[in-house]
mmCIF file of C-alpha atoms in Angstrom:
data_model
loop_
_atom_site.group_PDB
_atom_site.id
_atom_site.type_symbol
_atom_site.label_atom_id
_atom_site.label_comp_id
_atom_site.label_asym_id
_atom_site.label_seq_id
_atom_site.Cartn_x
_atom_site.Cartn_y
_atom_site.Cartn_z
ATOM 1 C CA MET A 1 58.086 4.691 76.393
ATOM 2 C CA LEU A 2 56.244 2.017 75.716
ATOM 3 C CA LYS A 3 57.762 -0.908 73.763
ATOM 4 C CA TYR A 4 56.955 -4.312 72.384
ATOM 5 C CA SER A 5 59.910 -7.033 73.117
ATOM 6 C CA THR A 6 61.495 -10.904 72.309
ATOM 7 C CA LEU A 7 64.146 -11.827 75.166
ATOM 8 C CA MET A 8 65.413 -14.869 76.617
ATOM 9 C CA TYR A 9 64.750 -16.419 79.872
ATOM 10 C CA LEU A 10 63.152 -19.169 82.321
ATOM 11 C CA SER A 11 60.698 -20.273 85.703
ATOM 12 C CA LEU A 12 59.302 -22.688 88.615
ATOM 13 C CA VAL A 13 57.740 -25.637 88.996
ATOM 14 C CA PHE A 14 56.911 -27.690 92.031
ATOM 15 C CA GLY A 15 57.102 -32.123 91.758
ATOM 16 C CA GLN A 16 58.163 -34.991 93.291
ATOM 17 C CA VAL A 17 61.698 -35.186 94.179
ATOM 18 C CA GLN A 18 63.842 -36.957 92.083
ATOM 19 C CA ALA A 19 67.103 -37.661 91.203
ATOM 20 C CA ALA A 20 69.278 -34.445 90.240
ATOM 21 C CA ASP A 21 66.203 -32.317 90.814
ATOM 22 C CA GLN A 22 67.130 -28.979 91.354
ATOM 23 C CA TRP A 23 65.319 -26.794 94.104
ATOM 24 C CA LEU A 24 65.114 -22.803 95.021
ATOM 25 C CA LEU A 25 66.202 -22.451 98.953
ATOM 26 C CA THR A 26 65.051 -19.720 100.881
ATOM 27 C CA THR A 27 66.083 -19.545 104.676
ATOM 28 C CA ASP A 28 64.724 -17.038 106.722
ATOM 29 C CA LEU A 29 67.479 -15.284 108.739
ATOM 30 C CA TRP A 30 66.333 -12.645 111.365
ATOM 31 C CA GLY A 31 63.243 -12.340 109.743
ATOM 32 C CA ASN A 32 65.353 -11.829 106.062
ATOM 33 C CA PRO A 33 64.645 -14.052 103.214
ATOM 34 C CA VAL A 34 68.064 -15.467 101.763
ATOM 35 C CA TYR A 35 68.387 -17.483 98.824
ATOM 36 C CA GLY A 36 69.887 -20.006 97.301
ATOM 37 C CA THR A 37 69.981 -23.586 94.966
ATOM 38 C CA LEU A 38 70.132 -27.002 95.995
ATOM 39 C CA THR A 39 70.171 -30.012 94.172
ATOM 40 C CA LEU A 40 68.918 -33.676 95.455
ATOM 41 C CA GLU A 41 70.155 -36.562 94.284
ATOM 42 C CA HIS A 42 68.894 -39.771 95.443
ATOM 43 C CA ASN A 43 70.266 -43.437 95.799
ATOM 44 C CA GLY A 44 68.079 -45.027 97.680
ATOM 45 C CA ASP A 45 67.241 -43.452 100.878
ATOM 46 C CA ASN A 46 70.737 -41.466 100.843
ATOM 47 C CA LEU A 47 70.927 -37.914 99.300
ATOM 48 C CA SER A 48 73.455 -36.162 97.837
ATOM 49 C CA GLY A 49 73.914 -32.957 95.885
ATOM 50 C CA ASP A 50 75.178 -29.411 96.839
ATOM 51 C CA ILE A 51 74.106 -26.041 97.960
ATOM 52 C CA ASP A 52 75.349 -22.775 95.972
ATOM 53 C CA GLY A 53 78.650 -25.010 95.228
ATOM 54 C CA ASP A 54 79.085 -26.733 98.999
ATOM 55 C CA LYS A 55 78.443 -30.412 99.035
ATOM 56 C CA LEU A 56 76.047 -32.097 100.842
ATOM 57 C CA SER A 57 74.836 -35.392 102.491
ATOM 58 C CA GLY A 58 71.768 -36.714 103.879
ATOM 59 C CA HIS A 59 68.984 -39.756 103.960
ATOM 60 C CA SER A 60 65.187 -39.172 103.206
ATOM 61 C CA GLN A 61 62.346 -41.771 104.765
ATOM 62 C CA GLY A 62 58.785 -41.052 102.656
ATOM 63 C CA THR A 63 58.510 -37.563 103.051
ATOM 64 C CA SER A 64 61.146 -36.880 105.834
ATOM 65 C CA PHE A 65 64.626 -35.028 104.397
ATOM 66 C CA THR A 66 67.997 -34.700 106.567
ATOM 67 C CA PHE A 67 71.021 -33.137 105.262
ATOM 68 C CA GLU A 68 73.594 -31.118 105.519
ATOM 69 C CA SER A 69 76.578 -29.200 104.127
ATOM 70 C CA ARG A 70 80.022 -28.070 104.718
ATOM 71 C CA ASP A 71 81.582 -24.889 103.490
ATOM 72 C CA VAL A 72 85.215 -24.540 102.267
ATOM 73 C CA ASP A 73 86.068 -23.690 106.334
ATOM 74 C CA GLY A 74 84.622 -26.612 107.169
ATOM 75 C CA THR A 75 81.183 -25.166 109.036
ATOM 76 C CA VAL A 76 78.531 -27.303 108.894
ATOM 77 C CA TYR A 77 74.957 -26.684 107.928
ATOM 78 C CA HIS A 78 72.237 -28.627 109.020
ATOM 79 C CA TYR A 79 68.853 -29.141 107.398
ATOM 80 C CA GLU A 80 65.591 -31.462 108.468
ATOM 81 C CA GLY A 81 62.476 -30.826 106.704
ATOM 82 C CA LYS A 82 59.438 -32.535 105.028
ATOM 83 C CA LEU A 83 57.915 -32.509 101.999
ATOM 84 C CA GLN A 84 54.249 -30.673 101.402
ATOM 85 C CA ASP A 85 52.442 -29.806 98.330
ATOM 86 C CA ASN A 86 55.493 -30.560 96.686
ATOM 87 C CA THR A 87 57.346 -27.876 99.091
ATOM 88 C CA ILE A 88 60.464 -29.384 101.653
ATOM 89 C CA LYS A 89 59.966 -26.813 104.842
ATOM 90 C CA GLY A 90 61.660 -27.481 107.789
ATOM 91 C CA VAL A 91 64.469 -26.119 110.296
ATOM 92 C CA ALA A 92 67.910 -25.432 109.503
ATOM 93 C CA ASP A 93 70.846 -25.374 112.310
ATOM 94 C CA PHE A 94 73.144 -22.430 111.299
ATOM 95 C CA PRO A 95 76.472 -21.177 113.538
ATOM 96 C CA ASP A 96 76.122 -17.937 114.644
ATOM 97 C CA THR A 97 77.092 -15.185 112.230
ATOM 98 C CA ASN A 98 78.812 -13.635 115.145
ATOM 99 C CA ASN A 99 79.516 -16.274 117.372
ATOM 100 C CA PRO A 100 80.531 -19.555 115.593
ATOM 101 C CA SER A 101 80.474 -20.916 118.805
ATOM 102 C CA VAL A 102 76.627 -20.806 119.235
ATOM 103 C CA ARG A 103 74.135 -22.369 116.833
ATOM 104 C CA VAL A 104 70.850 -20.953 115.569
ATOM 105 C CA LYS A 105 67.758 -22.891 114.184
ATOM 106 C CA HIS A 106 66.233 -20.821 111.169
ATOM 107 C CA ALA A 107 62.805 -22.088 109.007
ATOM 108 C CA PHE A 108 63.236 -23.018 105.564
ATOM 109 C CA SER A 109 61.522 -23.898 102.389
ATOM 110 C CA ALA A 110 62.558 -24.873 99.040
ATOM 111 C CA ARG A 111 60.638 -25.338 96.364
ATOM 112 C CA LYS A 112 61.398 -27.536 93.366
ATOM 113 C CA ILE A 113 62.701 -26.087 89.737
ATOM 114 C CA ALA A 114 60.642 -27.746 86.823
ATOM 115 C CA THR A 115 63.143 -30.304 84.537
ATOM 116 C CA ARG A 116 62.761 -28.884 81.223
ATOM 117 C CA PRO A 117 60.208 -29.697 78.859
ATOM 118 C CA GLU A 118 61.428 -32.128 76.357
ATOM 119 C CA GLY A 119 61.660 -30.479 72.417
ATOM 120 C CA LEU A 120 63.151 -27.884 71.038
ATOM 121 C CA PRO A 121 63.152 -24.315 72.699
ATOM 122 C CA ARG A 122 59.525 -22.756 73.328
ATOM 123 C CA ARG A 123 58.057 -19.462 72.580
ATOM 124 C CA TYR A 124 56.433 -18.057 75.389
ATOM 125 C CA GLU A 125 53.997 -14.662 74.908
ATOM 126 C CA PHE A 126 53.684 -13.323 78.676
ATOM 127 C CA MET A 127 51.187 -10.913 79.258
ATOM 128 C CA PRO A 128 51.713 -8.937 82.530
ATOM 129 C CA THR A 129 48.538 -8.475 84.563
ATOM 130 C CA ASN A 130 50.848 -6.648 87.439
ATOM 131 C CA TYR A 131 54.213 -4.723 87.714
ATOM 132 C CA SER A 132 56.752 -3.512 90.366
ATOM 133 C CA ASN A 133 58.431 -0.393 90.651
ATOM 134 C CA LEU A 134 61.036 -2.194 92.555
ATOM 135 C CA PHE A 135 64.207 -4.637 91.358
ATOM 136 C CA ASP A 136 63.073 -6.741 94.159
ATOM 137 C CA PRO A 137 64.571 -10.568 94.808
ATOM 138 C CA HIS A 138 61.048 -11.211 96.706
ATOM 139 C CA ARG A 139 58.604 -10.514 94.238
ATOM 140 C CA LEU A 140 57.809 -14.223 92.880
ATOM 141 C CA PRO A 141 59.104 -15.012 89.470
ATOM 142 C CA VAL A 142 56.254 -14.901 86.562
ATOM 143 C CA LEU A 143 57.880 -16.966 84.302
ATOM 144 C CA THR A 144 60.228 -20.125 84.537
ATOM 145 C CA ILE A 145 62.084 -20.906 80.837
ATOM 146 C CA TRP A 146 64.759 -21.906 80.263
ATOM 147 C CA PRO A 147 68.056 -21.457 77.860
ATOM 148 C CA GLY A 148 67.078 -20.761 73.978
ATOM 149 C CA ASP A 149 63.423 -20.037 75.153
ATOM 150 C CA THR A 150 62.200 -16.745 73.551
ATOM 151 C CA VAL A 151 59.425 -14.494 75.451
ATOM 152 C CA GLN A 152 57.158 -11.908 73.746
ATOM 153 C CA THR A 153 56.105 -9.454 76.496
ATOM 154 C CA LYS A 154 55.284 -5.446 76.416
ATOM 155 C CA THR A 155 55.925 -3.044 79.071
ATOM 156 C CA ILE A 156 53.837 0.406 80.142
ATOM 157 C CA ASP A 157 55.427 3.901 80.123
ATOM 158 C CA SER A 158 57.060 5.764 83.504
ATOM 159 C CA GLY A 159 53.709 6.899 84.204
ATOM 160 C CA GLY A 160 52.268 3.425 84.810
ATOM 161 C CA VAL A 161 50.154 3.776 81.861
ATOM 162 C CA ASP A 162 49.513 1.357 78.939
ATOM 163 C CA GLU A 163 49.207 1.801 75.198
ATOM 164 C CA HIS A 164 45.279 2.587 75.594
ATOM 165 C CA GLY A 165 45.963 5.753 78.066
ATOM 166 C CA GLU A 166 45.040 3.376 80.892
ATOM 167 C CA THR A 167 46.631 3.559 84.150
ATOM 168 C CA LYS A 168 47.875 0.074 85.003
ATOM 169 C CA ALA A 169 50.472 0.690 87.980
ATOM 170 C CA LEU A 170 51.990 3.527 90.466
ATOM 171 C CA PHE A 171 54.153 6.102 88.558
ATOM 172 C CA GLY A 172 58.073 5.767 88.374
ATOM 173 C CA ASN A 173 58.885 3.486 86.044
ATOM 174 C CA PRO A 174 57.035 0.170 86.701
ATOM 175 C CA GLN A 175 59.109 -3.171 85.686
ATOM 176 C CA THR A 176 57.402 -6.666 83.565
ATOM 177 C CA GLY A 177 58.631 -9.383 85.616
ATOM 178 C CA PRO A 178 60.999 -11.333 86.655
ATOM 179 C CA PHE A 179 61.265 -13.970 84.753
ATOM 180 C CA PHE A 180 63.767 -17.420 86.593
ATOM 181 C CA ILE A 181 66.007 -18.306 84.086
ATOM 182 C CA ALA A 182 66.272 -22.003 85.178
ATOM 183 C CA THR A 183 69.978 -24.219 85.558
ATOM 184 C CA ALA A 184 71.341 -20.458 86.034
ATOM 185 C CA ALA A 185 73.724 -20.720 88.939
ATOM 186 C CA PRO A 186 76.112 -17.962 90.897
ATOM 187 C CA GLY A 187 78.837 -16.930 88.184
ATOM 188 C CA ASP A 188 76.863 -17.890 85.493
ATOM 189 C CA THR A 189 77.039 -15.311 82.256
ATOM 190 C CA LEU A 190 73.571 -14.559 81.248
ATOM 191 C CA VAL A 191 73.199 -13.260 77.571
ATOM 192 C CA ILE A 192 69.659 -11.694 76.329
ATOM 193 C CA ARG A 193 69.596 -11.054 72.349
ATOM 194 C CA ILE A 194 66.450 -8.517 71.785
ATOM 195 C CA ASN A 195 64.904 -9.729 68.529
ATOM 196 C CA ARG A 196 62.660 -6.956 68.252
ATOM 197 C CA LEU A 197 61.744 -3.087 70.121
ATOM 198 C CA ARG A 198 59.224 -1.260 68.792
ATOM 199 C CA LEU A 199 56.827 0.908 70.375
ATOM 200 C CA ASN A 200 52.795 -0.481 70.911
ATOM 201 C CA ARG A 201 51.611 3.324 70.930
ATOM 202 C CA ASP A 202 52.081 6.355 68.829
ATOM 203 C CA TYR A 203 53.618 9.027 70.974
ATOM 204 C CA ALA A 204 56.131 9.046 73.736
ATOM 205 C CA ASP A 205 56.987 11.326 76.755
ATOM 206 C CA SER A 206 60.148 11.967 78.801
ATOM 207 C CA LEU A 207 61.379 13.867 81.645
ATOM 208 C CA ASP A 208 63.497 16.956 80.503
ATOM 209 C CA ALA A 209 66.198 16.812 83.227
ATOM 210 C CA ILE A 210 68.671 14.178 84.515
ATOM 211 C CA VAL A 211 67.882 12.328 87.421
ATOM 212 C CA GLY A 212 69.941 13.728 90.551
ATOM 213 C CA ARG A 213 71.036 10.578 91.921
ATOM 214 C CA ALA A 214 72.192 9.296 88.395
ATOM 215 C CA LEU A 215 74.397 11.592 87.236
ATOM 216 C CA GLY A 216 76.644 15.011 89.549
ATOM 217 C CA ALA A 217 75.377 18.336 88.685
ATOM 218 C CA ARG A 218 79.008 19.221 87.816
ATOM 219 C CA PHE A 219 79.240 16.296 84.793
ATOM 220 C CA ALA A 220 75.898 17.280 83.305
ATOM 221 C CA THR A 221 76.544 20.596 82.984
#
């Protein structure tokens, strides 16, 4: 079924490091990207802030950054990186997940989250040009917004067909997005209000069976 929806969401923009900067931290753990939130505050060359709530301290010199964080158990995580093209890239030194007495180095990067534009909440009209058939955390956000913002966008149907009858994506419920919500943090509750939802063509279709993965046969009977 095709629909037009108005939602609330948030996004990524990169810039120079300033006081209380927010960053999206990506650490490569044996080929697997792991994401976190990084806050960096400057006091001269000294750095403070947190990584996912764990306090950090460190210092900067020009475009070079060195900082470390400690978790609730006192385990230390060390980072060294350089700012280049508005992204911090470097190496993180972590304890081995199976042997805490062994340290392992992992590549990391951090991309700055834009500061909120001044003025009242904004309305964005987002017209998708590509879609995803997975709920994938590794897919880059298509748009960044902030609390109170409104987004008007559209979807295609489960077969990948748009409102003009043209195939735009692979069948299997292709998704629009994702949208990145700036300032959102682990533990927050995300509230989305749908202001209007409507068809953008004069027909719809649906399969005549219950997806086996969704419901057991006994329940369906």
